[in-house]
C-alpha cells in the first residue's frame, strides 16, 4: 500500500513537472540542462522533468515605462527639466532573455541619453514647438539599439518641460508684451478703419449732396425756362389779342385812352417819388402829341383803322428848354410837391 502511494505521488509530480500552461500574450523561455531549448507559446507545453525548466517569463503586452526626470541643456545654454514616458513591447523572448541582463534599465538609460542629445541640438523656443520631432528622434534612436534586446519601442512622449524660474518670468513678460503689442495693433487698425469709414461716408454724402444740388439746379433751370416760355407765349397771345382789338372799330380811341392813363400814372408816380419840387410844362398838349406820335407809328406799321382817321390831332407844343436855369414860370404853370398834383 505504501508503495502504491509513493508511485501515485511520483506520477502526480511527474505530470506537474511535465505539463505547463502558458497564458495568452506571454512567452516562456525553456532551457534543457542549462541551454536554451525553445520558446513556449500560449497553451499547453510539455517538459522533461528534472531536465527541462522554465528559465524566463516575458509578457508580450505593450508596457509603459516612466522615464525619470532629468536636466537637459539646450543649444542656447538653457537648462530644462524634462521627463517623459516610454512605450515598448517584447517581440523576441529569446533575445530579451539573453541579449541584456536587464532590458528595462537599458531602455530607460538609452531614452535619457537620447533625450539629452536631441534637446542639445535645439534652442529653447524650439523645444516647446518641436515636441513631435523630439519624440520621433528618441524613438528612432532607442529602437535601433533595442533590436538586440528583443524589444520594440513604440513611442515616446514628453510629459513636461520645465525651464528655470527666471526663464519662466522672462517668457511671461515676453508674452505680456506680445499681447499688448497685438492689442495696440488691433486698436490702431480699428481707428484706421473708423477713419476710413468716416471719410467714405463723408465722400458719399458730399457726392449725394452735389447730385441733389445738381438736380435742383437742373429743375430750377427747367422751371425758369418753362416760365419764360409760358410768359413769352402769354405775351405773344396778349399782343396778338391787342393787335386784333385795335383793328376793331373804336380800337384806336381805346389805345389813346390807355396811353393817356399810363402817362398820367407815370407823372403821378414821379411826383410822389421825387425828393424835390417837380416842374411840368404849362402846355399839357404835349401828352396829346405823344399819344398822336404813338398812333402814327402804329398806323405806319399796319393799315389804319376806321376809328383812327376820325381821331382829333392835338397841336404839337414846343419842347421845354433844357438850360441849367429853368425859365420863370408863366401864368398857367402848376407846381407839384411830393404829394402829387
CSV table of C-alpha atoms in Angstrom, one decimal:
chain,number,residue,atom,x,y,z
A,1,UNK,CA,0.0,0.0,0.0
A,2,UNK,CA,2.8,2.4,0.8
A,3,UNK,CA,4.5,1.6,-2.4
A,4,UNK,CA,1.3,2.5,-4.4
A,5,UNK,CA,1.0,5.8,-2.6
A,6,UNK,CA,4.7,6.6,-3.4
A,7,UNK,CA,4.1,5.6,-7.1
A,8,UNK,CA,1.0,7.8,-7.2
A,9,UNK,CA,2.8,10.8,-5.7
A,10,UNK,CA,5.6,10.3,-8.2
A,11,UNK,CA,3.2,10.2,-11.1
A,12,UNK,CA,1.5,13.4,-9.9
A,13,UNK,CA,4.8,15.1,-9.5
A,14,UNK,CA,5.9,13.9,-13.0
A,15,UNK,CA,2.7,15.3,-14.5
A,16,UNK,CA,3.1,18.7,-12.7
A,17,UNK,CA,6.7,19.0,-13.9
A,18,UNK,CA,5.9,17.8,-17.4
A,19,UNK,CA,2.9,20.0,-18.3
A,20,UNK,CA,3.0,23.8,-18.3
A,21,UNK,CA,0.2,26.1,-19.4
A,22,UNK,CA,1.4,29.5,-20.8
A,23,UNK,CA,-1.1,32.4,-20.6
A,24,UNK,CA,-2.2,34.4,-23.6
A,25,UNK,CA,0.2,37.3,-24.7
A,26,UNK,CA,3.0,35.6,-22.8
A,27,UNK,CA,6.2,33.8,-23.8
A,28,UNK,CA,8.3,31.5,-21.6
A,29,UNK,CA,11.8,30.5,-22.4
A,30,UNK,CA,12.7,26.8,-21.9
A,31,UNK,CA,16.2,25.6,-21.0
A,32,UNK,CA,17.4,22.0,-21.1
A,33,UNK,CA,20.3,21.2,-19.0
A,34,UNK,CA,21.1,24.9,-18.8
A,35,UNK,CA,20.9,25.6,-22.5
A,36,UNK,CA,18.2,27.4,-24.5
A,37,UNK,CA,15.8,24.8,-25.9
A,38,UNK,CA,12.9,26.9,-27.2
A,39,UNK,CA,10.2,29.4,-26.5
A,40,UNK,CA,6.9,28.1,-25.1
A,41,UNK,CA,3.9,29.7,-26.7
A,42,UNK,CA,0.4,30.3,-25.1
A,43,UNK,CA,-1.3,27.0,-24.3
A,44,UNK,CA,-0.1,23.6,-23.0
A,45,UNK,CA,3.6,22.8,-23.2
A,46,UNK,CA,5.4,19.7,-22.1
A,47,UNK,CA,8.7,19.5,-20.3
A,48,UNK,CA,11.0,16.6,-19.3
A,49,UNK,CA,11.0,16.7,-15.5
A,50,UNK,CA,14.3,17.4,-13.9
A,51,UNK,CA,15.9,18.1,-17.3
A,52,UNK,CA,13.9,21.0,-18.7
A,53,UNK,CA,13.0,24.1,-16.8
A,54,UNK,CA,11.3,27.5,-17.5
A,55,UNK,CA,14.1,30.0,-17.2
A,56,UNK,CA,12.4,33.3,-18.2
A,57,UNK,CA,8.8,34.5,-18.4
A,58,UNK,CA,8.0,37.5,-20.6
A,59,UNK,CA,4.8,39.5,-21.2
A,60,UNK,CA,4.2,40.4,-24.9
A,61,UNK,CA,1.8,43.2,-24.0
A,62,UNK,CA,2.7,46.9,-24.5
A,63,UNK,CA,4.5,48.1,-21.4
A,64,UNK,CA,4.5,51.8,-20.3
A,65,UNK,CA,7.8,52.9,-18.7
A,66,UNK,CA,8.1,56.1,-16.8
A,67,UNK,CA,11.5,57.7,-17.7
A,68,UNK,CA,12.8,59.6,-14.7
A,69,UNK,CA,13.1,63.4,-14.8
A,70,UNK,CA,16.5,64.8,-15.8
A,71,UNK,CA,18.1,68.2,-16.6
A,72,UNK,CA,18.9,68.9,-20.2
A,73,UNK,CA,20.9,71.8,-21.7
A,74,UNK,CA,19.6,73.4,-24.9
A,75,UNK,CA,21.6,74.8,-27.7
A,76,UNK,CA,21.4,78.3,-26.2
A,77,UNK,CA,22.7,77.0,-22.9
A,78,UNK,CA,19.4,77.0,-21.1
A,79,UNK,CA,18.6,74.2,-18.5
A,80,UNK,CA,15.4,72.3,-18.9
A,81,UNK,CA,13.9,69.8,-16.5
A,82,UNK,CA,12.4,67.1,-18.8
A,83,UNK,CA,10.5,64.0,-18.0
A,84,UNK,CA,8.6,61.6,-20.2
A,85,UNK,CA,7.1,58.2,-20.7
A,86,UNK,CA,8.2,55.4,-23.0
A,87,UNK,CA,6.0,52.6,-24.5
A,88,UNK,CA,7.7,49.4,-25.6
A,89,UNK,CA,6.9,45.7,-26.3
A,90,UNK,CA,8.9,42.5,-26.1
A,91,UNK,CA,8.9,40.9,-29.6
A,92,UNK,CA,11.6,38.3,-29.2
A,93,UNK,CA,11.6,36.4,-25.9
A,94,UNK,CA,15.0,34.7,-26.5
A,95,UNK,CA,16.8,38.0,-27.2
A,96,UNK,CA,15.0,39.6,-24.3
A,97,UNK,CA,16.3,36.8,-22.1
A,98,UNK,CA,19.9,36.6,-23.3
A,99,UNK,CA,20.5,39.9,-25.1
A,100,UNK,CA,20.6,42.0,-22.0
A,101,UNK,CA,20.7,41.3,-18.3
A,102,UNK,CA,18.1,44.0,-17.7
A,103,UNK,CA,16.5,45.3,-20.8
A,104,UNK,CA,14.1,47.6,-18.9
A,105,UNK,CA,17.0,49.5,-17.3
A,106,UNK,CA,18.8,49.5,-20.7
A,107,UNK,CA,15.8,51.1,-22.4
A,108,UNK,CA,15.4,53.7,-19.7
A,109,UNK,CA,19.1,54.8,-19.8
A,110,UNK,CA,19.1,54.9,-23.6
A,111,UNK,CA,15.9,57.0,-23.5
A,112,UNK,CA,17.5,59.5,-21.2
A,113,UNK,CA,20.8,59.8,-23.1
A,114,UNK,CA,18.9,60.1,-26.4
A,115,UNK,CA,16.7,62.9,-24.9
A,116,UNK,CA,19.7,64.9,-23.8
A,117,UNK,CA,21.3,64.5,-27.2
A,118,UNK,CA,18.1,65.7,-29.1
A,119,UNK,CA,17.4,68.6,-26.7
A,120,UNK,CA,21.1,69.8,-27.0
A,121,UNK,CA,20.5,70.4,-30.8
A,122,UNK,CA,17.5,72.7,-30.3
A,123,UNK,CA,17.1,76.2,-28.9
A,124,UNK,CA,14.8,76.9,-26.0
A,125,UNK,CA,11.9,78.2,-28.1
A,126,UNK,CA,12.1,75.2,-30.5
A,127,UNK,CA,11.9,72.7,-27.7
A,128,UNK,CA,8.3,73.8,-27.0
A,129,UNK,CA,7.4,73.8,-30.6
A,130,UNK,CA,9.1,70.6,-31.8
A,131,UNK,CA,7.8,68.0,-29.4
A,132,UNK,CA,6.7,65.7,-32.1
A,133,UNK,CA,10.2,65.9,-33.7
A,134,UNK,CA,11.8,65.2,-30.3
A,135,UNK,CA,9.6,62.2,-29.7
A,136,UNK,CA,10.3,60.8,-33.2
A,137,UNK,CA,14.0,61.1,-32.9
A,138,UNK,CA,14.1,59.5,-29.5
A,139,UNK,CA,12.0,56.5,-30.7
A,140,UNK,CA,14.3,56.1,-33.7
A,141,UNK,CA,17.5,56.1,-31.6
A,142,UNK,CA,16.2,53.7,-29.0
A,143,UNK,CA,14.5,51.3,-31.5
A,144,UNK,CA,17.7,50.9,-33.4
A,145,UNK,CA,19.7,49.8,-30.3
A,146,UNK,CA,16.9,47.7,-28.8
A,147,UNK,CA,16.8,45.3,-31.7
A,148,UNK,CA,19.4,43.1,-30.0
A,149,UNK,CA,17.4,43.1,-26.8
A,150,UNK,CA,14.2,41.7,-28.4
A,151,UNK,CA,12.4,44.9,-27.6
A,152,UNK,CA,10.3,47.2,-29.9
A,153,UNK,CA,10.0,50.8,-28.9
A,154,UNK,CA,6.6,52.0,-30.0
A,155,UNK,CA,6.6,55.7,-29.0
A,156,UNK,CA,8.0,58.2,-26.5
A,157,UNK,CA,6.0,61.2,-25.1
A,158,UNK,CA,7.4,64.2,-23.2
A,159,UNK,CA,5.3,64.8,-20.2
A,160,UNK,CA,6.7,68.1,-19.0
A,161,UNK,CA,9.3,70.7,-20.0
A,162,UNK,CA,10.2,73.0,-17.0
A,163,UNK,CA,12.6,75.8,-17.6
A,164,UNK,CA,14.2,77.8,-14.7
A,165,UNK,CA,12.1,80.3,-12.7
A,166,UNK,CA,13.9,83.2,-14.3
A,167,UNK,CA,13.3,82.0,-17.8
A,168,UNK,CA,9.6,81.5,-16.9
A,169,UNK,CA,9.4,85.1,-15.7
A,170,UNK,CA,11.1,86.3,-18.8
A,171,UNK,CA,8.8,84.3,-21.0
A,172,UNK,CA,5.8,85.6,-19.2
A,173,UNK,CA,6.9,89.2,-19.7
A,174,UNK,CA,7.6,88.5,-23.4
A,175,UNK,CA,4.1,87.0,-23.7
A,176,UNK,CA,2.6,90.0,-22.0
A,177,UNK,CA,4.5,92.4,-24.2
A,178,UNK,CA,3.4,90.5,-27.3
A,179,UNK,CA,-0.3,90.6,-26.2
A,180,UNK,CA,-0.1,94.3,-25.5
A,181,UNK,CA,1.5,94.8,-28.9
A,182,UNK,CA,-1.3,92.9,-30.6
A,183,UNK,CA,-3.9,94.9,-28.6
A,184,UNK,CA,-2.3,98.2,-29.8
A,185,UNK,CA,-2.2,97.0,-33.3
A,186,UNK,CA,-5.8,95.9,-33.1
A,187,UNK,CA,-6.8,99.3,-31.7
A,188,UNK,CA,-4.9,101.2,-34.3
A,189,UNK,CA,-6.5,99.1,-37.0
A,190,UNK,CA,-9.8,99.8,-35.5
A,191,UNK,CA,-9.1,103.6,-35.5
A,192,UNK,CA,-7.8,103.4,-39.1
A,193,UNK,CA,-10.9,101.5,-40.2
A,194,UNK,CA,-13.1,104.1,-38.4
A,195,UNK,CA,-11.3,107.0,-40.2
A,196,UNK,CA,-11.7,105.2,-43.5
A,197,UNK,CA,-15.4,104.6,-42.8
A,198,UNK,CA,-15.9,108.2,-41.8
A,199,UNK,CA,-14.1,109.5,-44.9
A,200,UNK,CA,-16.0,107.2,-47.1
A,201,UNK,CA,-19.3,108.3,-45.5
A,202,UNK,CA,-18.4,112.0,-45.9
A,203,UNK,CA,-17.4,111.4,-49.5
A,204,UNK,CA,-20.6,109.6,-50.3
A,205,UNK,CA,-22.6,112.3,-48.5
A,206,UNK,CA,-20.8,115.0,-50.5
A,207,UNK,CA,-21.5,113.2,-53.7
A,208,UNK,CA,-25.1,112.8,-52.8
A,209,UNK,CA,-25.4,116.5,-51.8
A,210,UNK,CA,-23.7,117.6,-55.1
A,211,UNK,CA,-26.0,115.3,-57.1
A,212,UNK,CA,-29.0,116.7,-55.2
A,213,UNK,CA,-27.8,120.3,-55.8
A,214,UNK,CA,-27.2,119.5,-59.5
A,215,UNK,CA,-30.7,118.0,-59.9
A,216,UNK,CA,-32.2,121.0,-58.0
A,217,UNK,CA,-30.3,123.4,-60.3
A,218,UNK,CA,-31.5,121.5,-63.4
A,219,UNK,CA,-35.0,121.6,-62.1
A,220,UNK,CA,-34.8,125.3,-61.4
A,221,UNK,CA,-33.4,126.0,-64.8
A,222,UNK,CA,-36.1,123.9,-66.4
A,223,UNK,CA,-38.7,125.6,-64.3
A,224,UNK,CA,-37.3,129.1,-65.3
A,225,UNK,CA,-37.2,128.0,-68.9
A,226,UNK,CA,-40.7,126.8,-68.8
A,227,UNK,CA,-41.8,130.0,-67.0
A,228,UNK,CA,-40.1,132.2,-69.6
A,229,UNK,CA,-41.6,130.2,-72.4
A,230,UNK,CA,-45.0,130.4,-70.8
A,231,UNK,CA,-44.7,134.2,-70.2
A,232,UNK,CA,-43.4,134.7,-73.8
A,233,UNK,CA,-46.3,132.7,-75.2
A,234,UNK,CA,-48.8,134.6,-73.0
A,235,UNK,CA,-47.2,137.9,-74.0
A,236,UNK,CA,-47.4,136.9,-77.7
A,237,UNK,CA,-51.0,135.9,-77.2
A,238,UNK,CA,-51.8,139.2,-75.4
A,239,UNK,CA,-50.0,141.3,-78.1
A,240,UNK,CA,-51.9,139.3,-80.8
A,241,UNK,CA,-55.2,140.0,-79.0
A,242,UNK,CA,-54.4,143.7,-78.5
A,243,UNK,CA,-53.5,144.0,-82.2
A,244,UNK,CA,-56.7,142.3,-83.1
A,245,UNK,CA,-58.7,144.6,-80.8
A,246,UNK,CA,-57.1,147.7,-82.3
A,247,UNK,CA,-58.3,146.6,-85.8
A,248,UNK,CA,-61.8,146.6,-84.4
A,249,UNK,CA,-64.0,149.8,-84.7
A,250,UNK,CA,-63.0,152.2,-81.8
A,251,UNK,CA,-59.8,150.4,-81.1
A,252,UNK,CA,-57.6,153.4,-81.8
A,253,UNK,CA,-59.6,155.6,-79.4
A,254,UNK,CA,-59.2,152.9,-76.7
A,255,UNK,CA,-55.4,152.8,-77.3
A,256,UNK,CA,-55.2,156.7,-77.0
A,257,UNK,CA,-57.2,156.5,-73.7
A,258,UNK,CA,-54.9,153.7,-72.4
A,259,UNK,CA,-51.7,155.6,-73.3
A,260,UNK,CA,-53.1,158.8,-71.7
A,261,UNK,CA,-53.9,156.9,-68.5
A,262,UNK,CA,-50.4,155.5,-68.4
A,263,UNK,CA,-48.9,158.9,-68.9
A,264,UNK,CA,-50.9,160.4,-66.1
A,265,UNK,CA,-50.0,157.5,-63.8
A,266,UNK,CA,-46.3,158.0,-64.7
A,267,UNK,CA,-46.4,161.7,-63.9
A,268,UNK,CA,-48.2,160.9,-60.6
A,269,UNK,CA,-45.6,158.3,-59.7
A,270,UNK,CA,-42.7,160.6,-60.5
A,271,UNK,CA,-44.3,163.4,-58.4
A,272,UNK,CA,-44.8,161.1,-55.4
A,273,UNK,CA,-41.3,159.6,-55.5
A,274,UNK,CA,-39.3,162.8,-56.2
A,275,UNK,CA,-37.4,164.4,-53.3
A,276,UNK,CA,-37.6,167.9,-54.8
A,277,UNK,CA,-40.3,170.0,-56.4
A,278,UNK,CA,-41.3,168.8,-59.9
A,279,UNK,CA,-41.9,171.4,-62.6
A,280,UNK,CA,-44.0,170.3,-65.6
A,281,UNK,CA,-44.7,172.3,-68.8
A,282,UNK,CA,-47.6,174.5,-68.9
A,283,UNK,CA,-48.7,173.2,-72.2
A,284,UNK,CA,-50.4,169.8,-71.4
A,285,UNK,CA,-50.9,169.3,-75.1
A,286,UNK,CA,-47.5,167.5,-75.2
A,287,UNK,CA,-49.2,164.5,-73.8
A,288,UNK,CA,-51.7,164.5,-76.7
A,289,UNK,CA,-48.7,165.0,-79.1
A,290,UNK,CA,-47.1,161.9,-77.5
A,291,UNK,CA,-50.2,159.9,-78.0
A,292,UNK,CA,-50.6,161.1,-81.6
A,293,UNK,CA,-47.0,160.1,-82.4
A,294,UNK,CA,-47.6,156.7,-81.0
A,295,UNK,CA,-50.7,156.3,-83.1
A,296,UNK,CA,-48.8,157.4,-86.3
A,297,UNK,CA,-46.2,154.8,-85.6
A,298,UNK,CA,-48.9,152.2,-85.2
A,299,UNK,CA,-50.6,153.3,-88.4
A,300,UNK,CA,-47.3,153.3,-90.3
A,301,UNK,CA,-46.7,149.7,-89.3
A,302,UNK,CA,-50.2,148.5,-90.1
A,303,UNK,CA,-53.2,149.5,-92.1
A,304,UNK,CA,-55.2,152.4,-90.5
A,305,UNK,CA,-58.3,151.5,-88.7
A,306,UNK,CA,-61.6,153.4,-89.3
A,307,UNK,CA,-61.6,154.9,-85.9
A,308,UNK,CA,-58.0,156.2,-86.2
A,309,UNK,CA,-59.0,158.5,-89.1
A,310,UNK,CA,-61.6,160.3,-87.0
A,311,UNK,CA,-59.3,160.8,-84.1
A,312,UNK,CA,-58.6,164.5,-83.5
A,313,UNK,CA,-55.0,165.6,-83.7
A,314,UNK,CA,-53.6,167.5,-80.8
A,315,UNK,CA,-51.4,170.5,-81.6
A,316,UNK,CA,-47.7,169.9,-81.1
A,317,UNK,CA,-46.2,172.2,-78.4
A,318,UNK,CA,-42.6,173.3,-78.3
A,319,UNK,CA,-40.3,171.1,-76.1
A,320,UNK,CA,-39.2,172.7,-72.8
A,321,UNK,CA,-35.8,174.2,-72.6
A,322,UNK,CA,-33.0,172.1,-71.1
A,323,UNK,CA,-30.9,175.0,-69.9
A,324,UNK,CA,-29.4,174.8,-66.4
A,325,UNK,CA,-31.7,177.5,-65.1
A,326,UNK,CA,-35.4,177.0,-65.9
A,327,UNK,CA,-37.3,180.0,-67.3
A,328,UNK,CA,-39.6,181.9,-64.9
A,329,UNK,CA,-43.0,180.4,-64.6
A,330,UNK,CA,-45.7,181.9,-66.8
A,331,UNK,CA,-49.4,182.1,-66.0
A,332,UNK,CA,-50.9,178.6,-66.2
A,333,UNK,CA,-47.9,176.6,-64.8
A,334,UNK,CA,-48.6,174.3,-61.9
A,335,UNK,CA,-46.1,173.2,-59.2
A,336,UNK,CA,-46.4,169.8,-57.7
A,337,UNK,CA,-44.9,168.8,-54.4
A,338,UNK,CA,-44.1,165.3,-53.1
A,339,UNK,CA,-47.8,164.6,-52.5
A,340,UNK,CA,-48.7,164.8,-56.3
A,341,UNK,CA,-50.9,167.1,-58.2
